[in-house]
């Protein structure tokens, strides 16, 4: 039996109980009883090849310098894997809970990954904002609606499809094969090919891989939330990813008047 110990614990109003749990060779982020991320303590990331974090990146074609969007951060397992598998041109992450972001930075090595744009807020608010700003991505990974009801997960999937660059890829992590089939059917007109991949025979994770976006970004989106989001762009030295001084804040321009735009803050804002 593996010996484990909790090295950090906190409670978040958004996510509930947050724990960082260490085993002899691995660290895990456990939120409300579910494992959201894993990181090898000995640096051997190949042990994660059977997990969905790895397979979501290797089951689809990635361009040499992709622009990447992750929806749902966890401890940032996929950020680490991405930088080992390719050289991304740009990375943006949507995470609704700043407490999760702080834990990922302090306990899972994200502070050492420079040039990542962290957008803190609900995906239902931030995704439409990205669309209005005419942002697009070659690879989009959604891991925020894993066990959500279809009434939430499917509109989010459709909105994210509107951010995928032509010939780009959207990957969704879904809990049940029935939900995966519904999402695949919903997105089929927008992509050249859709593959459903069950990660393990005994597991619940099903990856819906939508390959070859047929339409230009700026398609259908989900309802726009009223709350403004906050962004944290953390470089390896703690300064903003856009060269801002630590602790500085600047509004990101949003298209059109009276638009609520995320703020781009230095990592110090999360302390």
Tab-separated table of N, CA and C in Angstrom, residues 79-195:
chain	number	residue	atom	x	y	z
A	79	UNK	N	-0.166	21.664	-18.834
A	79	UNK	CA	0.780	22.712	-19.210
A	79	UNK	C	2.195	22.159	-19.230
A	80	UNK	N	2.540	21.397	-18.201
A	80	UNK	CA	3.870	20.792	-18.152
A	80	UNK	C	4.069	19.819	-19.315
A	81	UNK	N	3.067	18.984	-19.581
A	81	UNK	CA	3.190	18.013	-20.666
A	81	UNK	C	3.298	18.708	-22.016
A	82	UNK	N	2.508	19.754	-22.212
A	82	UNK	CA	2.529	20.474	-23.487
A	82	UNK	C	3.915	21.005	-23.799
A	83	UNK	N	4.567	21.605	-22.818
A	83	UNK	CA	5.886	22.191	-23.055
A	83	UNK	C	6.951	21.126	-23.277
A	84	UNK	N	6.650	19.881	-22.930
A	84	UNK	CA	7.575	18.782	-23.197
A	84	UNK	C	7.318	18.116	-24.543
A	85	UNK	N	6.120	18.293	-25.080
A	85	UNK	CA	5.753	17.658	-26.340
A	85	UNK	C	5.883	18.586	-27.542
A	86	UNK	N	5.829	19.905	-27.323
A	86	UNK	CA	5.893	20.854	-28.425
A	86	UNK	C	6.386	22.197	-27.910
A	87	UNK	N	6.531	23.159	-28.817
A	87	UNK	CA	6.936	24.512	-28.444
A	87	UNK	C	5.781	25.459	-28.729
A	88	UNK	N	4.897	25.650	-27.767
A	88	UNK	CA	3.718	26.484	-28.018
A	88	UNK	C	4.080	27.940	-28.282
A	89	UNK	N	3.364	28.533	-29.222
A	89	UNK	CA	3.543	29.956	-29.514
A	89	UNK	C	2.938	30.815	-28.410
A	90	UNK	N	1.812	30.376	-27.868
A	90	UNK	CA	1.125	31.104	-26.802
A	90	UNK	C	0.231	30.134	-26.045
A	91	UNK	N	0.073	30.377	-24.737
A	91	UNK	CA	-0.789	29.542	-23.901
A	91	UNK	C	-1.693	30.453	-23.084
A	92	UNK	N	-2.981	30.176	-23.112
A	92	UNK	CA	-3.950	30.852	-22.251
A	92	UNK	C	-4.709	29.797	-21.460
A	93	UNK	N	-5.046	30.136	-20.219
A	93	UNK	CA	-5.747	29.204	-19.335
A	93	UNK	C	-6.929	29.922	-18.698
A	94	UNK	N	-8.088	29.287	-18.718
A	94	UNK	CA	-9.255	29.787	-17.996
A	94	UNK	C	-9.433	28.947	-16.738
A	95	UNK	N	-9.425	29.582	-15.589
A	95	UNK	CA	-9.637	28.890	-14.309
A	95	UNK	C	-10.557	29.750	-13.452
A	96	UNK	N	-11.635	29.171	-12.985
A	96	UNK	CA	-12.636	29.955	-12.254
A	96	UNK	C	-12.222	30.286	-10.833
A	97	UNK	N	-11.289	29.517	-10.239
A	97	UNK	CA	-10.977	29.647	-8.815
A	97	UNK	C	-9.537	30.106	-8.626
A	98	UNK	N	-9.351	31.306	-8.087
A	98	UNK	CA	-7.996	31.803	-7.839
A	98	UNK	C	-7.261	30.951	-6.817
A	99	UNK	N	-7.988	30.297	-5.907
A	99	UNK	CA	-7.334	29.427	-4.931
A	99	UNK	C	-6.638	28.268	-5.633
A	100	UNK	N	-7.268	27.713	-6.659
A	100	UNK	CA	-6.651	26.640	-7.440
A	100	UNK	C	-5.402	27.156	-8.140
A	101	UNK	N	-5.477	28.354	-8.690
A	101	UNK	CA	-4.322	28.938	-9.372
A	101	UNK	C	-3.152	29.119	-8.420
A	102	UNK	N	-3.418	29.579	-7.213
A	102	UNK	CA	-2.340	29.756	-6.238
A	102	UNK	C	-1.693	28.426	-5.883
A	103	UNK	N	-2.513	27.398	-5.692
A	103	UNK	CA	-1.977	26.075	-5.359
A	103	UNK	C	-1.137	25.535	-6.515
A	104	UNK	N	-1.615	25.716	-7.741
A	104	UNK	CA	-0.860	25.252	-8.903
A	104	UNK	C	0.487	25.955	-9.006
A	105	UNK	N	0.494	27.237	-8.710
A	105	UNK	CA	1.745	27.998	-8.768
A	105	UNK	C	2.713	27.568	-7.673
A	106	UNK	N	2.190	27.402	-6.449
A	106	UNK	CA	3.057	27.165	-5.298
A	106	UNK	C	3.482	25.710	-5.147
A	107	UNK	N	2.643	24.769	-5.597
A	107	UNK	CA	2.889	23.354	-5.323
A	107	UNK	C	3.108	22.506	-6.567
A	108	UNK	N	2.797	23.025	-7.750
A	108	UNK	CA	2.898	22.221	-8.964
A	108	UNK	C	3.771	22.869	-10.037
A	109	UNK	N	4.613	23.799	-9.643
A	109	UNK	CA	5.656	24.300	-10.524
A	109	UNK	C	5.227	25.250	-11.614
A	110	UNK	N	4.022	25.802	-11.550
A	110	UNK	CA	3.609	26.705	-12.619
A	110	UNK	C	4.318	28.046	-12.560
A	111	UNK	N	4.862	28.392	-11.401
A	111	UNK	CA	5.604	29.640	-11.311
A	111	UNK	C	6.827	29.668	-12.203
A	112	UNK	N	7.316	28.479	-12.595
A	112	UNK	CA	8.501	28.404	-13.448
A	112	UNK	C	8.157	28.433	-14.934
A	113	UNK	N	6.875	28.378	-15.271
A	113	UNK	CA	6.464	28.413	-16.675
A	113	UNK	C	6.128	29.847	-17.054
A	114	UNK	N	6.960	30.465	-17.836
A	114	UNK	CA	6.730	31.844	-18.225
A	114	UNK	C	5.812	31.963	-19.426
A	115	UNK	N	5.260	33.155	-19.613
A	115	UNK	CA	4.483	33.452	-20.804
A	115	UNK	C	3.105	32.828	-20.860
A	116	UNK	N	2.549	32.420	-19.716
A	116	UNK	CA	1.211	31.836	-19.683
A	116	UNK	C	0.213	32.902	-19.237
A	117	UNK	N	-0.892	33.014	-19.939
A	117	UNK	CA	-1.939	33.984	-19.626
A	117	UNK	C	-3.044	33.277	-18.843
A	118	UNK	N	-3.222	33.649	-17.578
A	118	UNK	CA	-4.231	33.025	-16.728
A	118	UNK	C	-5.447	33.943	-16.631
A	119	UNK	N	-6.582	33.465	-17.064
A	119	UNK	CA	-7.827	34.220	-17.035
A	119	UNK	C	-8.707	33.635	-15.941
A	120	UNK	N	-8.903	34.409	-14.868
A	120	UNK	CA	-9.627	33.922	-13.692
A	120	UNK	C	-11.086	34.343	-13.762
A	121	UNK	N	-11.969	33.378	-13.861
A	121	UNK	CA	-13.390	33.665	-13.920
A	121	UNK	C	-14.134	32.515	-14.553
A	122	UNK	N	-15.437	32.645	-14.670
A	122	UNK	CA	-16.270	31.602	-15.258
A	122	UNK	C	-16.041	31.530	-16.761
A	123	UNK	N	-15.953	30.316	-17.279
A	123	UNK	CA	-15.763	30.139	-18.715
A	123	UNK	C	-16.903	30.768	-19.503
A	124	UNK	N	-18.115	30.734	-18.958
A	124	UNK	CA	-19.264	31.315	-19.647
A	124	UNK	C	-19.124	32.820	-19.831
A	125	UNK	N	-18.277	33.453	-19.021
A	125	UNK	CA	-18.003	34.880	-19.163
A	125	UNK	C	-16.799	35.131	-20.067
A	126	UNK	N	-15.750	34.342	-19.864
A	126	UNK	CA	-14.482	34.621	-20.539
A	126	UNK	C	-14.491	34.177	-21.996
A	127	UNK	N	-15.119	33.048	-22.304
A	127	UNK	CA	-15.113	32.557	-23.686
A	127	UNK	C	-15.748	33.566	-24.643
A	128	UNK	N	-16.917	34.138	-24.341
A	128	UNK	CA	-17.450	35.169	-25.242
A	128	UNK	C	-16.551	36.396	-25.352
A	129	UNK	N	-15.883	36.757	-24.243
A	129	UNK	CA	-14.960	37.892	-24.299
A	129	UNK	C	-13.812	37.608	-25.264
A	130	UNK	N	-13.285	36.387	-25.229
A	130	UNK	CA	-12.221	36.024	-26.163
A	130	UNK	C	-12.716	36.097	-27.604
A	131	UNK	N	-13.957	35.690	-27.816
A	131	UNK	CA	-14.517	35.782	-29.158
A	131	UNK	C	-14.646	37.216	-29.632
A	132	UNK	N	-15.102	38.104	-28.751
A	132	UNK	CA	-15.223	39.516	-29.130
A	132	UNK	C	-13.858	40.134	-29.410
A	133	UNK	N	-12.841	39.632	-28.715
A	133	UNK	CA	-11.481	40.127	-28.942
A	133	UNK	C	-10.825	39.472	-30.152
A	134	UNK	N	-11.576	38.611	-30.844
A	134	UNK	CA	-11.103	37.928	-32.057
A	134	UNK	C	-9.876	37.056	-31.784
A	135	UNK	N	-9.861	36.442	-30.619
A	135	UNK	CA	-8.803	35.494	-30.303
A	135	UNK	C	-9.123	34.149	-30.944
A	136	UNK	N	-8.102	33.418	-31.343
A	136	UNK	CA	-8.290	32.076	-31.879
A	136	UNK	C	-7.122	31.201	-31.455
A	137	UNK	N	-7.360	29.884	-31.450
A	137	UNK	CA	-6.380	28.934	-30.930
A	137	UNK	C	-6.329	27.700	-31.827
A	138	UNK	N	-5.127	27.138	-31.951
A	138	UNK	CA	-4.948	25.928	-32.754
A	138	UNK	C	-5.358	24.674	-31.990
A	139	UNK	N	-5.254	24.740	-30.668
A	139	UNK	CA	-5.619	23.596	-29.825
A	139	UNK	C	-6.367	24.122	-28.612
A	140	UNK	N	-7.568	23.604	-28.390
A	140	UNK	CA	-8.375	23.977	-27.225
A	140	UNK	C	-8.709	22.706	-26.460
A	141	UNK	N	-8.421	22.706	-25.161
A	141	UNK	CA	-8.737	21.573	-24.289
A	141	UNK	C	-9.711	22.033	-23.218
A	142	UNK	N	-10.884	21.393	-23.173
A	142	UNK	CA	-11.888	21.737	-22.163
A	142	UNK	C	-11.984	20.623	-21.136
A	143	UNK	N	-11.662	20.960	-19.896
A	143	UNK	CA	-11.697	19.994	-18.796
A	143	UNK	C	-12.442	20.593	-17.608
A	144	UNK	N	-13.449	21.416	-17.907
A	144	UNK	CA	-14.176	22.119	-16.849
A	144	UNK	C	-15.604	21.627	-16.687
A	145	UNK	N	-16.117	20.864	-17.654
A	145	UNK	CA	-17.508	20.405	-17.602
A	145	UNK	C	-17.569	18.888	-17.583
A	146	UNK	N	-16.593	18.274	-16.935
A	146	UNK	CA	-16.422	16.817	-16.955
A	146	UNK	C	-17.684	16.073	-16.536
A	147	UNK	N	-18.281	16.444	-15.433
A	147	UNK	CA	-19.479	15.756	-14.939
A	147	UNK	C	-20.676	16.697	-14.869
A	148	UNK	N	-20.617	17.779	-15.622
A	148	UNK	CA	-21.712	18.747	-15.604
A	148	UNK	C	-22.904	18.230	-16.418
A	149	UNK	N	-24.063	18.776	-16.135
A	149	UNK	CA	-25.251	18.445	-16.912
A	149	UNK	C	-25.078	18.935	-18.346
A	150	UNK	N	-25.670	18.232	-19.326
A	150	UNK	CA	-25.547	18.664	-20.723
A	150	UNK	C	-25.991	20.102	-20.952
A	151	UNK	N	-26.919	20.591	-20.122
A	151	UNK	CA	-27.406	21.961	-20.301
A	151	UNK	C	-26.297	22.986	-20.138
A	152	UNK	N	-25.245	22.642	-19.389
A	152	UNK	CA	-24.095	23.544	-19.261
A	152	UNK	C	-22.965	23.129	-20.192
A	153	UNK	N	-22.663	21.850	-20.229
A	153	UNK	CA	-21.499	21.392	-20.975
A	153	UNK	C	-21.613	21.581	-22.473
A	154	UNK	N	-22.789	21.361	-23.038
A	154	UNK	CA	-22.918	21.447	-24.486
A	154	UNK	C	-22.850	22.881	-25.013
A	155	UNK	N	-23.506	23.867	-24.398
A	155	UNK	CA	-23.309	25.247	-24.867
A	155	UNK	C	-21.866	25.718	-24.744
A	156	UNK	N	-21.171	25.267	-23.691
A	156	UNK	CA	-19.769	25.644	-23.544
A	156	UNK	C	-18.938	25.044	-24.664
A	157	UNK	N	-19.196	23.782	-25.001
A	157	UNK	CA	-18.463	23.140	-26.090
A	157	UNK	C	-18.680	23.873	-27.405
A	158	UNK	N	-19.910	24.261	-27.669
A	158	UNK	CA	-20.211	24.972	-28.911
A	158	UNK	C	-19.536	26.336	-28.942
A	159	UNK	N	-19.507	27.014	-27.796
A	159	UNK	CA	-18.841	28.314	-27.730
A	159	UNK	C	-17.347	28.179	-27.962
A	160	UNK	N	-16.739	27.151	-27.386
A	160	UNK	CA	-15.303	26.937	-27.573
A	160	UNK	C	-14.978	26.603	-29.022
A	161	UNK	N	-15.870	25.910	-29.695
A	161	UNK	CA	-15.636	25.605	-31.110
A	161	UNK	C	-15.477	26.882	-31.922
A	162	UNK	N	-16.132	27.960	-31.475
A	162	UNK	CA	-16.004	29.234	-32.169
A	162	UNK	C	-14.672	29.916	-31.988
A	163	UNK	N	-13.832	29.396	-31.080
A	163	UNK	CA	-12.495	29.956	-30.864
A	163	UNK	C	-11.403	29.155	-31.563
A	164	UNK	N	-11.761	28.031	-32.173
A	164	UNK	CA	-10.758	27.164	-32.794
A	164	UNK	C	-10.406	27.694	-34.177
A	165	UNK	N	-9.119	27.882	-34.423
A	165	UNK	CA	-8.655	28.350	-35.726
A	165	UNK	C	-8.949	27.307	-36.803
A	166	UNK	N	-9.034	27.758	-38.038
A	166	UNK	CA	-9.295	26.829	-39.137
A	166	UNK	C	-8.260	25.702	-39.126
A	167	UNK	N	-8.742	24.473	-39.279
A	167	UNK	CA	-7.931	23.248	-39.230
A	167	UNK	C	-7.421	22.937	-37.829
A	168	UNK	N	-7.872	23.684	-36.824
A	168	UNK	CA	-7.441	23.435	-35.456
A	168	UNK	C	-8.214	22.302	-34.799
A	169	UNK	N	-7.922	22.101	-33.502
A	169	UNK	CA	-8.425	20.941	-32.761
A	169	UNK	C	-9.097	21.398	-31.470
A	170	UNK	N	-10.217	20.765	-31.135
A	170	UNK	CA	-10.892	20.936	-29.851
A	170	UNK	C	-11.008	19.569	-29.200
A	171	UNK	N	-10.547	19.446	-27.949
A	171	UNK	CA	-10.653	18.190	-27.202
A	171	UNK	C	-11.473	18.445	-25.945
A	172	UNK	N	-12.464	17.591	-25.706
A	172	UNK	CA	-13.334	17.705	-24.543
A	172	UNK	C	-13.184	16.458	-23.680
A	173	UNK	N	-13.067	16.634	-22.378
A	173	UNK	CA	-13.045	15.509	-21.442
A	173	UNK	C	-14.449	15.334	-20.884
A	174	UNK	N	-15.047	14.179	-21.150
A	174	UNK	CA	-16.416	13.934	-20.720
A	174	UNK	C	-16.493	12.681	-19.845
A	175	UNK	N	-17.497	12.651	-18.979
A	175	UNK	CA	-17.622	11.594	-17.969
A	175	UNK	C	-18.338	10.356	-18.485
A	176	UNK	N	-19.373	10.522	-19.255
A	176	UNK	CA	-20.153	9.383	-19.714
A	176	UNK	C	-20.174	9.337	-21.233
A	177	UNK	N	-20.180	8.109	-21.746
A	177	UNK	CA	-20.179	7.944	-23.193
A	177	UNK	C	-21.451	8.501	-23.834
A	178	UNK	N	-22.555	8.452	-23.114
A	178	UNK	CA	-23.784	9.004	-23.687
A	178	UNK	C	-23.656	10.510	-23.906
A	179	UNK	N	-23.075	11.211	-22.926
A	179	UNK	CA	-22.861	12.649	-23.069
A	179	UNK	C	-21.848	12.926	-24.164
A	180	UNK	N	-20.823	12.086	-24.245
A	180	UNK	CA	-19.815	12.263	-25.288
A	180	UNK	C	-20.441	12.144	-26.669
A	181	UNK	N	-21.365	11.207	-26.836
A	181	UNK	CA	-22.017	11.036	-28.132
A	181	UNK	C	-22.853	12.257	-28.497
A	182	UNK	N	-23.527	12.829	-27.514
A	182	UNK	CA	-24.348	14.010	-27.775
A	182	UNK	C	-23.485	15.200	-28.182
A	183	UNK	N	-22.377	15.393	-27.472
A	183	UNK	CA	-21.486	16.507	-27.791
A	183	UNK	C	-20.864	16.311	-29.168
A	184	UNK	N	-20.469	15.076	-29.474
A	184	UNK	CA	-19.876	14.795	-30.781
A	184	UNK	C	-20.859	15.116	-31.904
A	185	UNK	N	-22.112	14.742	-31.733
A	185	UNK	CA	-23.120	15.030	-32.753
A	185	UNK	C	-23.346	16.534	-32.897
A	186	UNK	N	-23.309	17.245	-31.785
A	186	UNK	CA	-23.509	18.694	-31.807
A	186	UNK	C	-22.409	19.401	-32.589
A	187	UNK	N	-21.176	18.919	-32.438
A	187	UNK	CA	-20.026	19.592	-33.040
A	187	UNK	C	-19.668	19.060	-34.424
A	188	UNK	N	-20.275	17.977	-34.849
A	188	UNK	CA	-19.902	17.340	-36.115
A	188	UNK	C	-19.922	18.292	-37.308
A	189	UNK	N	-20.900	19.193	-37.443
A	189	UNK	CA	-20.896	20.074	-38.619
A	189	UNK	C	-19.725	21.052	-38.660
A	190	UNK	N	-19.050	21.249	-37.540
A	190	UNK	CA	-18.007	22.270	-37.475
A	190	UNK	C	-16.606	21.710	-37.676
A	191	UNK	N	-16.461	20.381	-37.730
A	191	UNK	CA	-15.135	19.775	-37.827
A	191	UNK	C	-15.118	18.693	-38.901
A	192	UNK	N	-13.938	18.475	-39.479
A	192	UNK	CA	-13.789	17.467	-40.519
A	192	UNK	C	-13.927	16.055	-39.969
A	193	UNK	N	-13.494	15.867	-38.735
A	193	UNK	CA	-13.513	14.520	-38.157
A	193	UNK	C	-13.647	14.618	-36.651
A	194	UNK	N	-14.437	13.727	-36.064
A	194	UNK	CA	-14.595	13.661	-34.617
A	194	UNK	C	-14.385	12.223	-34.160
A	195	UNK	N	-13.514	12.062	-33.170
A	195	UNK	CA	-13.185	10.738	-32.639
A	195	UNK	C	-13.481	10.727	-31.152
